[in-house]
PDB file of C-alpha atoms in Angstrom:
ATOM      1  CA  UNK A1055      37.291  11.019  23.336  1.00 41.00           C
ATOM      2  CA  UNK A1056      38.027  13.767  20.592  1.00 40.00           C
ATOM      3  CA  UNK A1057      36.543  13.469  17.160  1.00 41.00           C
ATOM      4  CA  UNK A1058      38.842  13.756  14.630  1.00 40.00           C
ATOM      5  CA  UNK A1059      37.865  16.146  11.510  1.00 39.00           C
ATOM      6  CA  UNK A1060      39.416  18.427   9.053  1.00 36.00           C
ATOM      7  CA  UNK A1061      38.310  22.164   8.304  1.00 43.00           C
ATOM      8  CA  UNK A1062      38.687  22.319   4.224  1.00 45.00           C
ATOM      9  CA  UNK A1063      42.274  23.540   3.971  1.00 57.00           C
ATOM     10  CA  UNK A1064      45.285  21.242   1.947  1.00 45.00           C
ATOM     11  CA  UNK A1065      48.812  21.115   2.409  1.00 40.00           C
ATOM     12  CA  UNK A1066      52.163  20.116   1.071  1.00 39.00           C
ATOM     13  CA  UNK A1067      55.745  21.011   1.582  1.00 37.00           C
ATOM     14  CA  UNK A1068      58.113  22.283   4.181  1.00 38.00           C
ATOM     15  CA  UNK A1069      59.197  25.190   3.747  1.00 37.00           C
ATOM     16  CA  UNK A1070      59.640  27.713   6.565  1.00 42.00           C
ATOM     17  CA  UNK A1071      59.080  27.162  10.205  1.00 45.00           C
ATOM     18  CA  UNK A1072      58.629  29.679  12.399  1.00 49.00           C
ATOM     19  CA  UNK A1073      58.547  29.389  16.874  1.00 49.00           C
ATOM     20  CA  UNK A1074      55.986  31.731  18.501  1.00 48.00           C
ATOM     21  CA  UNK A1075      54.737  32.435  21.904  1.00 43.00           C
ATOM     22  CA  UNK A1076      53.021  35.873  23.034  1.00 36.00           C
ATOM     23  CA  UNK A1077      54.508  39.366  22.732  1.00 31.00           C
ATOM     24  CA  UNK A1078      57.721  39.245  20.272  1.00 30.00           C
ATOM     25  CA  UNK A1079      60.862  40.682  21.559  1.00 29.00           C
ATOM     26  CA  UNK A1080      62.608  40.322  18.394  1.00 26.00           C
ATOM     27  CA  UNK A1081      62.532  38.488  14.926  1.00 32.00           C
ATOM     28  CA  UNK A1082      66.058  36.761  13.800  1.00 32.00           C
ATOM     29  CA  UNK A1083      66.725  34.740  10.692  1.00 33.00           C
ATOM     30  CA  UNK A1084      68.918  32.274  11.566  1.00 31.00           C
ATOM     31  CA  UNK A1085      69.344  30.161   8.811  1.00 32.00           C
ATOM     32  CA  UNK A1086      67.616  29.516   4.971  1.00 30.00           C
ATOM     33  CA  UNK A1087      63.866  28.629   5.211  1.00 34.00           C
ATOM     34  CA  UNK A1088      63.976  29.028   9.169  1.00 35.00           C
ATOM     35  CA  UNK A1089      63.027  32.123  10.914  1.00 34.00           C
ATOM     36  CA  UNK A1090      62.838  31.894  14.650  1.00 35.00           C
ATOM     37  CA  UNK A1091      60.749  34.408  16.867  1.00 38.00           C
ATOM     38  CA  UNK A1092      62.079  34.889  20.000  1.00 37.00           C
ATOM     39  CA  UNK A1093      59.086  36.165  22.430  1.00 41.00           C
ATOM     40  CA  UNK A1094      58.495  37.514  25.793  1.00 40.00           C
ATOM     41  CA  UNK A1095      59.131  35.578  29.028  1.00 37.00           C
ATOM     42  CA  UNK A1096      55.988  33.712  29.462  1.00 47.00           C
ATOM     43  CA  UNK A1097      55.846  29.917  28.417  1.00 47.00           C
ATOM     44  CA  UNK A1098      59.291  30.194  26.918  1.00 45.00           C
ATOM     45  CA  UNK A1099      60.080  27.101  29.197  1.00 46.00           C
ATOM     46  CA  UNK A1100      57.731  25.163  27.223  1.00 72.00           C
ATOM     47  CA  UNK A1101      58.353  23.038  23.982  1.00 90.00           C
ATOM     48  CA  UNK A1102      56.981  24.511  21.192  1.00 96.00           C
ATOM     49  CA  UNK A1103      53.617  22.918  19.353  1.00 98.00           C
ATOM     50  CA  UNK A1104      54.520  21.922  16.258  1.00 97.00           C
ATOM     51  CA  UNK A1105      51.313  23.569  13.576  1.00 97.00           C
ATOM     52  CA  UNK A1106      51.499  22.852   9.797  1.00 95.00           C
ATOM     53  CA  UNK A1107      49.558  25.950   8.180  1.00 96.00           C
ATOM     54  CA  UNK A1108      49.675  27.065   4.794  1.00 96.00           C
ATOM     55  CA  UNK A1109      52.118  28.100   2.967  1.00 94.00           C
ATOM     56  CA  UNK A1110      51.331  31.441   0.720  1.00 96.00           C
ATOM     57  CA  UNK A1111      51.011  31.286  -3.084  1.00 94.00           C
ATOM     58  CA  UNK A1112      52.878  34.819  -3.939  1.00 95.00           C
ATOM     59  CA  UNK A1113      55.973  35.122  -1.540  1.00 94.00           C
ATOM     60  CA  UNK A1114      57.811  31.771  -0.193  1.00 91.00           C
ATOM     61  CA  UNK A1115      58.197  31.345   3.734  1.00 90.00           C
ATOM     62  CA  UNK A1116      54.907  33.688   4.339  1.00 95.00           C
ATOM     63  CA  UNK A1117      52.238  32.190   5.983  1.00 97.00           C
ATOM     64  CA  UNK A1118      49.409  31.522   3.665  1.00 97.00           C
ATOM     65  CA  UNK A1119      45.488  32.613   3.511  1.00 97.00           C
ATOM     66  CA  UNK A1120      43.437  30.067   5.123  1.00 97.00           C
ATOM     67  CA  UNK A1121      41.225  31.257   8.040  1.00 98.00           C
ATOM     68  CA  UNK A1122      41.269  28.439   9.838  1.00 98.00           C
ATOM     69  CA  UNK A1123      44.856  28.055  10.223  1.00 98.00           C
ATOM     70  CA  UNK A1124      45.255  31.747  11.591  1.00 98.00           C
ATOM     71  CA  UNK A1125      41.836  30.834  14.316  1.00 98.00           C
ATOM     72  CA  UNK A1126      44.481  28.097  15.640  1.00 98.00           C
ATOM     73  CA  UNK A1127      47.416  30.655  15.796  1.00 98.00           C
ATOM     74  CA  UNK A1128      45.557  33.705  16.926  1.00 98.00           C
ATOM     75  CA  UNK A1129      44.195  31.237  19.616  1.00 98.00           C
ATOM     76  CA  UNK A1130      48.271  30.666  20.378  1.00 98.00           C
ATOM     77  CA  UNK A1131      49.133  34.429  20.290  1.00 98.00           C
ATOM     78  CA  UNK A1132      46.514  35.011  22.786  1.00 98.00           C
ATOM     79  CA  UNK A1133      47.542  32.110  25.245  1.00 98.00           C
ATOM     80  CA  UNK A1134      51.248  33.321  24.662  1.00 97.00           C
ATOM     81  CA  UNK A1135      51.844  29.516  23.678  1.00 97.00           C
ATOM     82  CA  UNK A1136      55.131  28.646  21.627  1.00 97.00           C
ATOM     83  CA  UNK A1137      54.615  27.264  18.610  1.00 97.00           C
ATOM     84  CA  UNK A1138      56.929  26.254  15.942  1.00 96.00           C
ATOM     85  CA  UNK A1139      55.045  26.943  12.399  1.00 94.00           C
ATOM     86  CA  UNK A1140      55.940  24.651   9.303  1.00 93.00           C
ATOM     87  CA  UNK A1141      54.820  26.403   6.381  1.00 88.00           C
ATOM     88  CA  UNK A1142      53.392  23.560   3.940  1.00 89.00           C
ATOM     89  CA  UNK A1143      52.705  24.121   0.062  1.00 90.00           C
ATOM     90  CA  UNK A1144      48.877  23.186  -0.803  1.00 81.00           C
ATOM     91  CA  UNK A1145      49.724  22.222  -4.270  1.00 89.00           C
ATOM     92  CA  UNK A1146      52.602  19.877  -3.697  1.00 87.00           C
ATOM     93  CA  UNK A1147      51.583  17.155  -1.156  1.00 79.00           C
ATOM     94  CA  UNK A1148      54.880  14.955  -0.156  1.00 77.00           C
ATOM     95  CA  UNK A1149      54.422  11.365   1.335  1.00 81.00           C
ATOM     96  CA  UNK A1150      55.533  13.105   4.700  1.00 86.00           C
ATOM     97  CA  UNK A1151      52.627  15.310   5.498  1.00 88.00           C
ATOM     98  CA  UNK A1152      50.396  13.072   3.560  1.00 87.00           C
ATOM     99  CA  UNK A1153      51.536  10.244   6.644  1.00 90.00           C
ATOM    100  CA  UNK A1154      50.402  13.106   9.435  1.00 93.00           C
ATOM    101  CA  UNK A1155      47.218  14.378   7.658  1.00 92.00           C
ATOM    102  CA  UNK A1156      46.230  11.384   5.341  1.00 81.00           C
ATOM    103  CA  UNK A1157      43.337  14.034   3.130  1.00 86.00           C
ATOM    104  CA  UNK A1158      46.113  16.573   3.264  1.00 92.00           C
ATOM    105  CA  UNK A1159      44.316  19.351   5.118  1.00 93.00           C
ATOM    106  CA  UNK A1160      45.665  22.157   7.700  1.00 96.00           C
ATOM    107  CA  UNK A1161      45.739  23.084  10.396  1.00 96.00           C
ATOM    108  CA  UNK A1162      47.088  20.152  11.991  1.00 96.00           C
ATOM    109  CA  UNK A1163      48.911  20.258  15.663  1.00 97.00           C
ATOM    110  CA  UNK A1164      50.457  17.682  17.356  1.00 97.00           C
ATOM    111  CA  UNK A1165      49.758  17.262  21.250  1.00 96.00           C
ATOM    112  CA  UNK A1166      51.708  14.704  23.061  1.00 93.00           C
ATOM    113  CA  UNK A1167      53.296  12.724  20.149  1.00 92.00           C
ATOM    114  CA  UNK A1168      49.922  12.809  18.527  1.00 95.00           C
ATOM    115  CA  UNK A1169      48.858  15.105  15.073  1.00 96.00           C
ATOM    116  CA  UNK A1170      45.209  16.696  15.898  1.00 95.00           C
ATOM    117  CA  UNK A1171      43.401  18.071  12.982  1.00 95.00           C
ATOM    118  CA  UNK A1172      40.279  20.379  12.554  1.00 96.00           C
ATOM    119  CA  UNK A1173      40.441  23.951  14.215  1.00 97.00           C
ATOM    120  CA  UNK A1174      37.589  23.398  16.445  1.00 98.00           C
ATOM    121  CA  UNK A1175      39.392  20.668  18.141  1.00 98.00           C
ATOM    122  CA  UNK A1176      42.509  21.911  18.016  1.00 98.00           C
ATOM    123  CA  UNK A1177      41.330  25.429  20.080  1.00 98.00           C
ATOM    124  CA  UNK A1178      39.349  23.460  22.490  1.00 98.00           C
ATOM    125  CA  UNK A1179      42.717  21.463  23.262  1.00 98.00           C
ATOM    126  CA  UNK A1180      44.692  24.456  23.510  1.00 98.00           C
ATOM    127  CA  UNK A1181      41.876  25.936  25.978  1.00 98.00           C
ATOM    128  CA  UNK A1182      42.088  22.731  28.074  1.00 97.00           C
ATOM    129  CA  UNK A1183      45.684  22.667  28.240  1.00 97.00           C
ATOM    130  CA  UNK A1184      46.885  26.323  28.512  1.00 97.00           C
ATOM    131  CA  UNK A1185      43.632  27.566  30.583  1.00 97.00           C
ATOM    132  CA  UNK A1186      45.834  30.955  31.080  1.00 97.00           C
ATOM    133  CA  UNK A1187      43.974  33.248  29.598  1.00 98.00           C
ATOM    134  CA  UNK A1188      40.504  31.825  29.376  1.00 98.00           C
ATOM    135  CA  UNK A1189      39.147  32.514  25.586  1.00 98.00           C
ATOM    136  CA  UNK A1190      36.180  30.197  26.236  1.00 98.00           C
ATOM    137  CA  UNK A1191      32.752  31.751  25.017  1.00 98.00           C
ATOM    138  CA  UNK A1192      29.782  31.503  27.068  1.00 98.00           C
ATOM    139  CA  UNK A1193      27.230  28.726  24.912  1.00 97.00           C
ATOM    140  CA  UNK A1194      24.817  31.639  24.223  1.00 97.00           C
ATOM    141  CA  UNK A1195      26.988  33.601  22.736  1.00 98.00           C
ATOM    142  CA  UNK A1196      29.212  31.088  20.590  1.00 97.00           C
ATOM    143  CA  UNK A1197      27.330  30.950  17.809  1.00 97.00           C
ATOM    144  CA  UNK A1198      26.998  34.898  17.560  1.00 98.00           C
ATOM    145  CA  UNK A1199      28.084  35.650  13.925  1.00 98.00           C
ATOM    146  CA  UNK A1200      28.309  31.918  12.564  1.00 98.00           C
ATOM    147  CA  UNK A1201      26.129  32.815   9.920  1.00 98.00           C
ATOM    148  CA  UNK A1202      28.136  35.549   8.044  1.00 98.00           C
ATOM    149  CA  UNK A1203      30.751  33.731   6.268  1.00 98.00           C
ATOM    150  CA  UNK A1204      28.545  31.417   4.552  1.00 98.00           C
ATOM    151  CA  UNK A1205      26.173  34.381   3.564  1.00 98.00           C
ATOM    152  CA  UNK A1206      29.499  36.442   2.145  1.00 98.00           C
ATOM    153  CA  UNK A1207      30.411  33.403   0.090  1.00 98.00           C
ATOM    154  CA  UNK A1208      27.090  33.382  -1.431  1.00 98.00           C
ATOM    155  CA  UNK A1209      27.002  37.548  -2.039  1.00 98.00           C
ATOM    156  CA  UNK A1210      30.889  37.004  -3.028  1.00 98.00           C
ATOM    157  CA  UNK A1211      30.264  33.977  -5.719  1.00 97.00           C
ATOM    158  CA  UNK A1212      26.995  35.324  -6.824  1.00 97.00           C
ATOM    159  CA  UNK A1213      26.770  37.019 -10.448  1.00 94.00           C
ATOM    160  CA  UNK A1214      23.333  38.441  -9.827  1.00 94.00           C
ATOM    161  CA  UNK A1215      22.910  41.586  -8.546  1.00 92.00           C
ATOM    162  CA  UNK A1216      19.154  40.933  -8.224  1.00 94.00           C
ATOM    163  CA  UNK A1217      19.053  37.442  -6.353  1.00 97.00           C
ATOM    164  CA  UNK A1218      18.710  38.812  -2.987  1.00 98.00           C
ATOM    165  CA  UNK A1219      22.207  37.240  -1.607  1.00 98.00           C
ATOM    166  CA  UNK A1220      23.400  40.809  -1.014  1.00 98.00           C
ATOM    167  CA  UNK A1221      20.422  41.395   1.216  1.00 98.00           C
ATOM    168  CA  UNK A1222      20.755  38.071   2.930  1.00 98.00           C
ATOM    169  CA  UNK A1223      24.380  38.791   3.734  1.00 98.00           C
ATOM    170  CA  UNK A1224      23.524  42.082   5.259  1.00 98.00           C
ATOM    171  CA  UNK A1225      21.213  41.266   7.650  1.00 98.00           C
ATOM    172  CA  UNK A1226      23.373  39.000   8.970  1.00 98.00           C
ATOM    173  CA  UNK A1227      25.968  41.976   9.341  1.00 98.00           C
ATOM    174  CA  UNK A1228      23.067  43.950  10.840  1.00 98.00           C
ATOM    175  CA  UNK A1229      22.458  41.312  13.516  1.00 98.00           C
ATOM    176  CA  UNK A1230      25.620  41.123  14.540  1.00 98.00           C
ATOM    177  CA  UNK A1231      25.541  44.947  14.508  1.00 98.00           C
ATOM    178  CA  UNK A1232      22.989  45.108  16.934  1.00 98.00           C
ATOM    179  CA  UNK A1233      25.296  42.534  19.053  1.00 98.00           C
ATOM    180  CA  UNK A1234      28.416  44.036  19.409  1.00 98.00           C
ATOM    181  CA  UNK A1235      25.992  47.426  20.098  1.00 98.00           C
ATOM    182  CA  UNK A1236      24.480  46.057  23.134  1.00 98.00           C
ATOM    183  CA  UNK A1237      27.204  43.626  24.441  1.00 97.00           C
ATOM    184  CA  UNK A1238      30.899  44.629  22.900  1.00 97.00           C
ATOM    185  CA  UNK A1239      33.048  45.919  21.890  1.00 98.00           C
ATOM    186  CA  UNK A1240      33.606  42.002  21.495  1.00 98.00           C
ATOM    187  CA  UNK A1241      31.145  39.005  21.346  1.00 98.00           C
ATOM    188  CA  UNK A1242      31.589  38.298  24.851  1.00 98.00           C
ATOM    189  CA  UNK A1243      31.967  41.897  26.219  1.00 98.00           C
ATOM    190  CA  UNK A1244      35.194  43.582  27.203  1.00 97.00           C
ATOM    191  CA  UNK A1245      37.645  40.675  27.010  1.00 97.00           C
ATOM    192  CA  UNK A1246      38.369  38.586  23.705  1.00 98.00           C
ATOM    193  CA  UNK A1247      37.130  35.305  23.482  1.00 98.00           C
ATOM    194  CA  UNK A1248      37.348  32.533  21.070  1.00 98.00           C
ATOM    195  CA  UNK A1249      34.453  33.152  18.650  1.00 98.00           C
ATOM    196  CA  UNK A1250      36.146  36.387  17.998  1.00 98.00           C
ATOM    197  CA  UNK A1251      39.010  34.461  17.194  1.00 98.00           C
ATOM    198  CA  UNK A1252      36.886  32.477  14.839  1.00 98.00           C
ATOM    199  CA  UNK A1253      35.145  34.938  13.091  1.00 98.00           C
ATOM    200  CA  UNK A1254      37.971  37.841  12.820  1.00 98.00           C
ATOM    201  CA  UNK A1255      40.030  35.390   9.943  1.00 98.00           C
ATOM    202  CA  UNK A1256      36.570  35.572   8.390  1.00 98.00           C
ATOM    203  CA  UNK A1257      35.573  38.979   8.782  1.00 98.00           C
ATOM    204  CA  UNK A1258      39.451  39.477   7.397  1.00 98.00           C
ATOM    205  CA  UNK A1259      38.517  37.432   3.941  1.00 98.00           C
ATOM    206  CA  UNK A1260      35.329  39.276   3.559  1.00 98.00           C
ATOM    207  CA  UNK A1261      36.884  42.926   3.526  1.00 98.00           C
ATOM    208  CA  UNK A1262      39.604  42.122   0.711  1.00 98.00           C
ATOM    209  CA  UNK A1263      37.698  39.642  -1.144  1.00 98.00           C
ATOM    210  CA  UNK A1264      34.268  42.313  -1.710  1.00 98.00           C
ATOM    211  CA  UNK A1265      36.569  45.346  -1.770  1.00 98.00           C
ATOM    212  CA  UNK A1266      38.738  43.652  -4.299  1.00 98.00           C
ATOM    213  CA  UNK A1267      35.873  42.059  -6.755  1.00 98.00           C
ATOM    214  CA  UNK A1268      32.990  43.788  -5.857  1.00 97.00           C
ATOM    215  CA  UNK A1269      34.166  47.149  -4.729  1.00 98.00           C
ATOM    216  CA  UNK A1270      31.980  46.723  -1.731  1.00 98.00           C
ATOM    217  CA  UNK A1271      32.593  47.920   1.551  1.00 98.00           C
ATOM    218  CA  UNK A1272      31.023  47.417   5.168  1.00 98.00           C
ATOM    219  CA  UNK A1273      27.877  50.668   5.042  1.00 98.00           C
ATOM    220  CA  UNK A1274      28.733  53.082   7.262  1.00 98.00           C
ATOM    221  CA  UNK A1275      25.293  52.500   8.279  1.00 98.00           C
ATOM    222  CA  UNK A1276      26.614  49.333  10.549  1.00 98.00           C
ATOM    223  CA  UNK A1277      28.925  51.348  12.185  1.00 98.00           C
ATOM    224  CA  UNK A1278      29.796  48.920  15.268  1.00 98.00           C
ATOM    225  CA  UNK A1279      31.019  46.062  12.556  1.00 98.00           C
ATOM    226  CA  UNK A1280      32.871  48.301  11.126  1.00 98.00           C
ATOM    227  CA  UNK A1281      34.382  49.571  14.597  1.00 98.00           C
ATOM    228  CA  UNK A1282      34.921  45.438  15.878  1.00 98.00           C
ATOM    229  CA  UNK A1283      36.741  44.910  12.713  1.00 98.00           C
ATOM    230  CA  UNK A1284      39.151  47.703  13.402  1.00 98.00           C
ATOM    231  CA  UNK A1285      39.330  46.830  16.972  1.00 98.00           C
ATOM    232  CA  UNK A1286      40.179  43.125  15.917  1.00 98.00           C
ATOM    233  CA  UNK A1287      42.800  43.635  13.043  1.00 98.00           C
ATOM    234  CA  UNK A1288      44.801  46.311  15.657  1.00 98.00           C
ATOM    235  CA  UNK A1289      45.592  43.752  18.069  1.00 98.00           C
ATOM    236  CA  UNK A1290      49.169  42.156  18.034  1.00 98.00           C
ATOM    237  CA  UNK A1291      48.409  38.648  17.965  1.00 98.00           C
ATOM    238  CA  UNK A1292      46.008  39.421  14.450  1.00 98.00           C
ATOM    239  CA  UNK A1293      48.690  41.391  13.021  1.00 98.00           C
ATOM    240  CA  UNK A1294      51.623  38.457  13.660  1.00 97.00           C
ATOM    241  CA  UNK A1295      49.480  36.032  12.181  1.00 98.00           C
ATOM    242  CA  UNK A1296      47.301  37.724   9.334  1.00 98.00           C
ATOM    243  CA  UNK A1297      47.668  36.785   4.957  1.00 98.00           C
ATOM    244  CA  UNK A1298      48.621  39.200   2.763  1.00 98.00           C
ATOM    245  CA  UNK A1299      46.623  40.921   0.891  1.00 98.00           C
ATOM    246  CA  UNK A1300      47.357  39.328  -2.327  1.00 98.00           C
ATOM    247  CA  UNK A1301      46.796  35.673  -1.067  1.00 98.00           C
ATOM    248  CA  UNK A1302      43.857  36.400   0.014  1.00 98.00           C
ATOM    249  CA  UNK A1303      42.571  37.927  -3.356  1.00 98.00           C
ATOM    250  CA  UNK A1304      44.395  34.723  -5.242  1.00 97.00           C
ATOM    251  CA  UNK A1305      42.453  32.433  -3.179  1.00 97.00           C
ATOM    252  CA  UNK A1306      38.821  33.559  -3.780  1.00 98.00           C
ATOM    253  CA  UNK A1307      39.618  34.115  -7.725  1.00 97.00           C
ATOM    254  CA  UNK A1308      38.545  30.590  -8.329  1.00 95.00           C
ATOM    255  CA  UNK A1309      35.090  30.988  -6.673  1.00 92.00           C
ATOM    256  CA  UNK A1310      34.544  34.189  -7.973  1.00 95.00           C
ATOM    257  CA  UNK A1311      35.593  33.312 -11.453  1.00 91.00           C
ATOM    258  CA  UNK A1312      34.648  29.754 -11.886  1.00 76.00           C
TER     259      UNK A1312
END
């Protein structure tokens, strides 16, 4: 039986939707507030998934900055699944998404008739049903990394230069470091698996967010983060599904400046 939670992202209104599936052919607009992506041969024959991700704050019909909605579609990219993206406005919650997501949070996917929250759940569905390429991340490994989001939030938020969050934050980046030295160039060795998938959105947020308000960038010294971020923001399905720059600097400014 699957456990129903939410990962802390809220939604509101339609606004785009956009169908997906593995390596895009080409990208037509076929009507206002609809663009359709017409991709590669493989799954094609399938319906799409429905996802409801947010929406961005600076440029309607772009898909907005929450990591946890691009784990569920990098997740798709990378399974070549269709998927047909409703855009959804976090400020603006109508009666119709509040009916699929009753606290209002993305991503949300519906399987068989039925609207699944909470990323975790959603990617271990999407590995169960579309097996094709396995992303599945051996249990010793899945936890490699966990710790550096949390640890850049606290760096990110903190207005102490002295209070040792920097440090803390670090040596998490050193750890996994020292990983992706001995086992990469991803977590799980030459193939991409799903705590990359998890932790990329992440590593994503922490580049723009310290470059923008801290002018702080990864130390050369850590030179196989740096080289796994690179690796990870090159590849097709990151690029299709990443925020812009801008959203992602409008959504930590009330963290860093509250």
């Amino acid at each position: 039986m699957i456990s129903l939670r939410f990962q802390p992202c809220t939604a509101g209104v339609l606004s785009a939707s956009v169908s997906r599936a593995g390596f895009i052919k080409r990208c037509d607009s076929t009507k206002p507030g609809r663009t359709v992506r017409r991709i590669g041969t493989m799954a094609m024959a399938a319906s799409p998934l429905e996802i409801c991700v947010k929406e961005s704050i600076t440029t309607p019909n772009k898909l907005g900055d929450c990591p946890f909605c691009q784990r569920v579609l990098l997740t798709m990219e990378e399974k070549h699944v269709p998927y047909d993206m409703k855009m959804v406005d976090l400020s603006n919650k109508p009666e119709w998404f509040l009916k699929i997501s009753q606290e209002g949070k993305v991503p949300v996917v519906k399987f068989d008739e039925k609207w699944v929250p909470d990323s975790d759940v959603i990617t271990q569905a999407l590995e169960d049903k579309f097996p094709e390429p396995p992303l599945a991340t051996p249990p010793e490994k899945a936890s490699v990394g966990s710790k550096i989001f949390s640890t850049f939030i606290g760096f990110l938020k903190s207005k102490d230069s002295g209070d040792g969050t920097e440090q803390v934050f670090l040596d998490e980046l050193s750890t996994f470091n020292d990983h992706i030295k001995e086992n990469g160039p991803f977590i799980n060795g030459e193939k991409i698996s799903a705590a990359d998938l998890s932790l990329a959105p992440k590593l994503y947020h922490m580049k723009i967010a310290l470059g923008h308000y801290k002018n702080w960038s990864v130390p050369d010294s850590l030179s196989f983060v740096i080289s796994y971020m690179e690796n990870v923001f090159s590849r097709e399905s990151f690029v299709n599904t990443q925020a812009q720059t801008e959203d992602v600097i409008a959504g930590w400014r009330p963290k860093v400046m509250g």
